[in-house]
PDB file of C-alpha atoms in Angstrom:
ATOM      1  CA  MET A   1      11.216   6.505  -9.390  1.00 69.00           C
ATOM      2  CA  GLU A   2       7.890   8.290  -9.761  1.00 68.00           C
ATOM      3  CA  ILE A   3       5.347   7.572 -12.474  1.00 66.00           C
ATOM      4  CA  ASP A   4       2.327   9.849 -12.267  1.00 61.00           C
ATOM      5  CA  THR A   5       0.439   9.953 -15.525  1.00 61.00           C
ATOM      6  CA  GLU A   6      -3.049   9.728 -16.925  1.00 59.00           C
ATOM      7  CA  ALA A   7      -1.754   7.691 -19.867  1.00 60.00           C
ATOM      8  CA  GLU A   8      -1.520   3.920 -19.950  1.00 69.00           C
ATOM      9  CA  ILE A   9       2.042   2.777 -19.429  1.00 73.00           C
ATOM     10  CA  ASP A  10       4.077  -0.325 -20.045  1.00 79.00           C
ATOM     11  CA  LEU A  11       5.572  -1.446 -16.725  1.00 85.00           C
ATOM     12  CA  ASP A  12       7.966  -3.908 -18.334  1.00 87.00           C
ATOM     13  CA  PRO A  13      10.905  -1.423 -18.430  1.00 88.00           C
ATOM     14  CA  VAL A  14      10.287  -0.521 -14.772  1.00 89.00           C
ATOM     15  CA  THR A  15      10.301  -4.151 -13.699  1.00 87.00           C
ATOM     16  CA  ARG A  16      13.761  -4.570 -15.236  1.00 90.00           C
ATOM     17  CA  LEU A  17      15.314  -2.008 -12.863  1.00 92.00           C
ATOM     18  CA  ARG A  18      16.778  -4.510 -10.417  1.00 93.00           C
ATOM     19  CA  ALA A  19      18.286  -1.786  -8.172  1.00 95.00           C
ATOM     20  CA  LEU A  20      15.023   0.173  -7.863  1.00 95.00           C
ATOM     21  CA  GLU A  21      14.360   0.916  -4.182  1.00 97.00           C
ATOM     22  CA  HIS A  22      11.470   3.422  -4.219  1.00 96.00           C
ATOM     23  CA  LEU A  23       8.534   3.357  -6.618  1.00 94.00           C
ATOM     24  CA  THR A  24       5.604   5.735  -6.827  1.00 93.00           C
ATOM     25  CA  LEU A  25       3.143   4.379  -9.343  1.00 90.00           C
ATOM     26  CA  LEU A  26       0.080   6.572  -9.853  1.00 88.00           C
ATOM     27  CA  CYS A  27      -1.567   5.478 -13.075  1.00 82.00           C
ATOM     28  CA  PRO A  28      -5.222   5.419 -14.123  1.00 77.00           C
ATOM     29  CA  SER A  29      -5.377   1.649 -14.419  1.00 81.00           C
ATOM     30  CA  ALA A  30      -4.251  -1.068 -12.052  1.00 86.00           C
ATOM     31  CA  PRO A  31      -1.251  -3.228 -12.919  1.00 90.00           C
ATOM     32  CA  SER A  32      -1.985  -6.527 -14.608  1.00 90.00           C
ATOM     33  CA  ALA A  33      -1.422  -9.753 -12.688  1.00 92.00           C
ATOM     34  CA  ASP A  34       1.814 -10.239 -14.646  1.00 92.00           C
ATOM     35  CA  ASP A  35       2.970  -6.706 -13.810  1.00 92.00           C
ATOM     36  CA  TRP A  36       2.284  -7.321 -10.113  1.00 93.00           C
ATOM     37  CA  GLN A  37       4.348 -10.506 -10.222  1.00 94.00           C
ATOM     38  CA  ARG A  38       7.242  -8.725 -11.936  1.00 93.00           C
ATOM     39  CA  LEU A  39       7.077  -5.841  -9.424  1.00 95.00           C
ATOM     40  CA  CYS A  40       7.270  -8.415  -6.606  1.00 95.00           C
ATOM     41  CA  GLY A  41      10.454  -9.689  -8.175  1.00 94.00           C
ATOM     42  CA  LEU A  42      12.338  -6.401  -7.771  1.00 96.00           C
ATOM     43  CA  PRO A  43      14.942  -7.437  -5.188  1.00 96.00           C
ATOM     44  CA  ALA A  44      15.787  -3.951  -3.870  1.00 97.00           C
ATOM     45  CA  LEU A  45      12.264  -2.478  -3.763  1.00 97.00           C
ATOM     46  CA  CYS A  46      11.638  -1.325  -0.188  1.00 97.00           C
ATOM     47  CA  ALA A  47       9.145   1.546  -0.568  1.00 98.00           C
ATOM     48  CA  LEU A  48       5.992   1.611  -2.676  1.00 97.00           C
ATOM     49  CA  THR A  49       3.352   4.301  -3.197  1.00 96.00           C
ATOM     50  CA  MET A  50       0.183   3.440  -5.119  1.00 94.00           C
ATOM     51  CA  ARG A  51      -3.487   4.232  -5.403  1.00 92.00           C
ATOM     52  CA  ALA A  52      -5.559   1.878  -3.266  1.00 92.00           C
ATOM     53  CA  THR A  53      -7.670   1.059  -6.335  1.00 91.00           C
ATOM     54  CA  ALA A  54      -4.627  -0.628  -7.909  1.00 92.00           C
ATOM     55  CA  PHE A  55      -4.840  -3.424  -5.339  1.00 92.00           C
ATOM     56  CA  ALA A  56      -8.035  -4.733  -6.940  1.00 91.00           C
ATOM     57  CA  THR A  57      -5.875  -6.686  -9.405  1.00 92.00           C
ATOM     58  CA  LEU A  58      -3.262  -7.916  -6.912  1.00 94.00           C
ATOM     59  CA  PRO A  59      -3.025 -11.695  -7.414  1.00 95.00           C
ATOM     60  CA  ALA A  60      -3.116 -13.954  -4.374  1.00 94.00           C
ATOM     61  CA  THR A  61       0.378 -15.186  -5.242  1.00 95.00           C
ATOM     62  CA  ALA A  62       1.941 -11.692  -5.185  1.00 96.00           C
ATOM     63  CA  VAL A  63       4.226 -11.204  -2.187  1.00 97.00           C
ATOM     64  CA  PHE A  64       6.520  -8.196  -1.778  1.00 97.00           C
ATOM     65  CA  THR A  65       9.208  -9.767   0.379  1.00 95.00           C
ATOM     66  CA  GLU A  66      11.396  -6.661   0.689  1.00 96.00           C
ATOM     67  CA  VAL A  67       8.895  -3.775   0.878  1.00 98.00           C
ATOM     68  CA  THR A  68       8.927  -2.199   4.341  1.00 97.00           C
ATOM     69  CA  GLU A  69       7.098   1.051   3.561  1.00 98.00           C
ATOM     70  CA  LEU A  70       3.761   1.384   1.787  1.00 97.00           C
ATOM     71  CA  ALA A  71       1.736   4.509   1.055  1.00 96.00           C
ATOM     72  CA  LEU A  72      -1.840   4.087  -0.177  1.00 94.00           C
ATOM     73  CA  LEU A  73      -3.633   7.017  -1.772  1.00 92.00           C
ATOM     74  CA  THR A  74      -7.410   6.868  -1.795  1.00 89.00           C
ATOM     75  CA  ASP A  75     -10.608   8.782  -2.353  1.00 82.00           C
ATOM     76  CA  ASP A  76     -12.862   5.866  -1.505  1.00 81.00           C
ATOM     77  CA  GLY A  77     -13.094   4.135   1.860  1.00 80.00           C
ATOM     78  CA  ARG A  78     -14.050   0.789   0.307  1.00 83.00           C
ATOM     79  CA  THR A  79     -10.932   0.538  -1.858  1.00 88.00           C
ATOM     80  CA  ALA A  80      -8.720   1.615   1.045  1.00 88.00           C
ATOM     81  CA  GLN A  81     -10.328  -1.040   3.234  1.00 88.00           C
ATOM     82  CA  ALA A  82      -9.859  -3.721   0.589  1.00 91.00           C
ATOM     83  CA  ALA A  83      -6.184  -2.791   0.156  1.00 92.00           C
ATOM     84  CA  LEU A  84      -5.576  -2.806   3.926  1.00 92.00           C
ATOM     85  CA  HIS A  85      -7.049  -6.290   4.131  1.00 92.00           C
ATOM     86  CA  LEU A  86      -4.363  -7.588   1.723  1.00 94.00           C
ATOM     87  CA  LEU A  87      -1.344  -6.212   3.597  1.00 94.00           C
ATOM     88  CA  PRO A  88      -0.476  -9.107   5.931  1.00 94.00           C
ATOM     89  CA  ARG A  89      -0.360 -11.580   3.047  1.00 95.00           C
ATOM     90  CA  ALA A  90       1.230  -9.409   0.373  1.00 96.00           C
ATOM     91  CA  PHE A  91       3.659  -7.342   2.484  1.00 96.00           C
ATOM     92  CA  PRO A  92       4.992  -9.555   5.302  1.00 96.00           C
ATOM     93  CA  LYS A  93       7.914  -7.246   6.196  1.00 96.00           C
ATOM     94  CA  LEU A  94       5.909  -4.018   6.259  1.00 96.00           C
ATOM     95  CA  ARG A  95       7.053  -1.622   8.983  1.00 96.00           C
ATOM     96  CA  PHE A  96       5.204   1.542   7.983  1.00 96.00           C
ATOM     97  CA  VAL A  97       1.849   2.014   6.268  1.00 95.00           C
ATOM     98  CA  SER A  98       0.219   5.294   5.345  1.00 93.00           C
ATOM     99  CA  VAL A  99      -3.324   5.772   4.073  1.00 91.00           C
ATOM    100  CA  THR A 100      -4.007   9.289   2.827  1.00 89.00           C
ATOM    101  CA  GLY A 101      -6.581  11.035   0.702  1.00 88.00           C
ATOM    102  CA  ARG A 102     -10.204  11.906   1.212  1.00 82.00           C
ATOM    103  CA  VAL A 103     -13.151   9.720   2.024  1.00 79.00           C
ATOM    104  CA  ALA A 104     -16.631  10.726   3.059  1.00 77.00           C
ATOM    105  CA  PRO A 105     -16.659  11.912   6.709  1.00 76.00           C
ATOM    106  CA  ASP A 106     -19.210   9.227   7.638  1.00 78.00           C
ATOM    107  CA  THR A 107     -17.033   6.389   6.267  1.00 79.00           C
ATOM    108  CA  ASP A 108     -15.621   3.802   8.656  1.00 81.00           C
ATOM    109  CA  LEU A 109     -12.012   2.808   8.087  1.00 83.00           C
ATOM    110  CA  ASP A 110     -10.931  -0.325   9.932  1.00 87.00           C
ATOM    111  CA  ILE A 111      -7.175  -0.598  10.468  1.00 88.00           C
ATOM    112  CA  THR A 112      -7.336  -3.998  12.186  1.00 88.00           C
ATOM    113  CA  SER A 113      -5.799  -5.917   9.252  1.00 89.00           C
ATOM    114  CA  PRO A 114      -2.255  -4.565   9.687  1.00 88.00           C
ATOM    115  CA  ALA A 115      -2.236  -5.960  13.248  1.00 86.00           C
ATOM    116  CA  GLY A 116      -1.009  -9.232  11.765  1.00 86.00           C
ATOM    117  CA  LEU A 117       2.220  -7.644  10.525  1.00 91.00           C
ATOM    118  CA  ARG A 118       5.069  -8.684  12.858  1.00 90.00           C
ATOM    119  CA  HIS A 119       7.418  -5.842  11.922  1.00 93.00           C
ATOM    120  CA  LEU A 120       4.870  -3.006  11.855  1.00 93.00           C
ATOM    121  CA  TYR A 121       5.798  -0.017  13.983  1.00 92.00           C
ATOM    122  CA  ARG A 122       3.850   2.920  12.529  1.00 91.00           C
ATOM    123  CA  VAL A 123       0.472   3.534  10.892  1.00 90.00           C
ATOM    124  CA  HIS A 124      -0.478   6.934   9.481  1.00 89.00           C
ATOM    125  CA  VAL A 125      -4.113   7.606   8.618  1.00 87.00           C
ATOM    126  CA  GLY A 126      -5.091  10.894   7.000  1.00 86.00           C
ATOM    127  CA  VAL A 127      -8.299  10.393   5.072  1.00 79.00           C
ATOM    128  CA  GLY A 128     -10.723  12.962   6.458  1.00 72.00           C
ATOM    129  CA  THR A 129     -12.810  10.690   8.663  1.00 63.00           C
ATOM    130  CA  THR A 130     -12.966  10.457  12.413  1.00 63.00           C
ATOM    131  CA  ARG A 131     -14.421   6.958  12.183  1.00 77.00           C
ATOM    132  CA  VAL A 132     -11.208   4.966  12.297  1.00 82.00           C
ATOM    133  CA  ARG A 133     -11.663   1.617  14.002  1.00 85.00           C
ATOM    134  CA  GLY A 134      -9.209  -1.054  15.046  1.00 86.00           C
ATOM    135  CA  ALA A 135      -6.341   1.053  16.383  1.00 85.00           C
ATOM    136  CA  ASP A 136      -6.843  -0.675  19.718  1.00 88.00           C
ATOM    137  CA  THR A 137      -6.150  -4.068  18.088  1.00 88.00           C
ATOM    138  CA  LEU A 138      -2.666  -3.074  16.992  1.00 87.00           C
ATOM    139  CA  PRO A 139       0.211  -4.109  19.249  1.00 87.00           C
ATOM    140  CA  SER A 140       1.187  -1.490  21.832  1.00 86.00           C
ATOM    141  CA  THR A 141       4.516  -1.053  20.029  1.00 87.00           C
ATOM    142  CA  VAL A 142       2.761   0.343  16.934  1.00 90.00           C
ATOM    143  CA  GLU A 143       2.454   4.125  16.689  1.00 87.00           C
ATOM    144  CA  VAL A 144      -0.797   5.394  15.137  1.00 87.00           C
ATOM    145  CA  HIS A 145      -0.583   8.955  13.794  1.00 83.00           C
ATOM    146  CA  ASP A 146      -2.816  11.674  12.431  1.00 70.00           C
ATOM    147  CA  LEU A 147      -6.219  10.211  12.994  1.00 58.00           C
ATOM    148  CA  ASP A 148      -8.397  13.030  11.604  1.00 54.00           C
TER     149      ASP A 148
END
């Protein structure tokens, strides 16, 4: 399911779709803490695409136990970095993470945080900066792709 709108939306109907496997949620505002908790409760959700800014409201208790694929869209290195920092706690079964968008060419992006994910096998970074740090901290089994 894809929701890409500039309007505010009510996520309650989405969080009732128990068989939902793929969700692209690109809205102007971040989900509320309650919305995050309800999204975590979707038992079949395995792939999630969101703006990195949405993770600013992710509660510490939110854990996506079934999500294995995550795509973060960003236009700001700081929000991407903050979202990456949350991955090991919030997405313990993550196998693939993608960070795409545009950040200033002189922005550092540290991808060390996903190193704590046991199941991780691929990281894709396409954000317009050559200053990606931390790839060397990832296990040798993790593929790192498209470093600009």
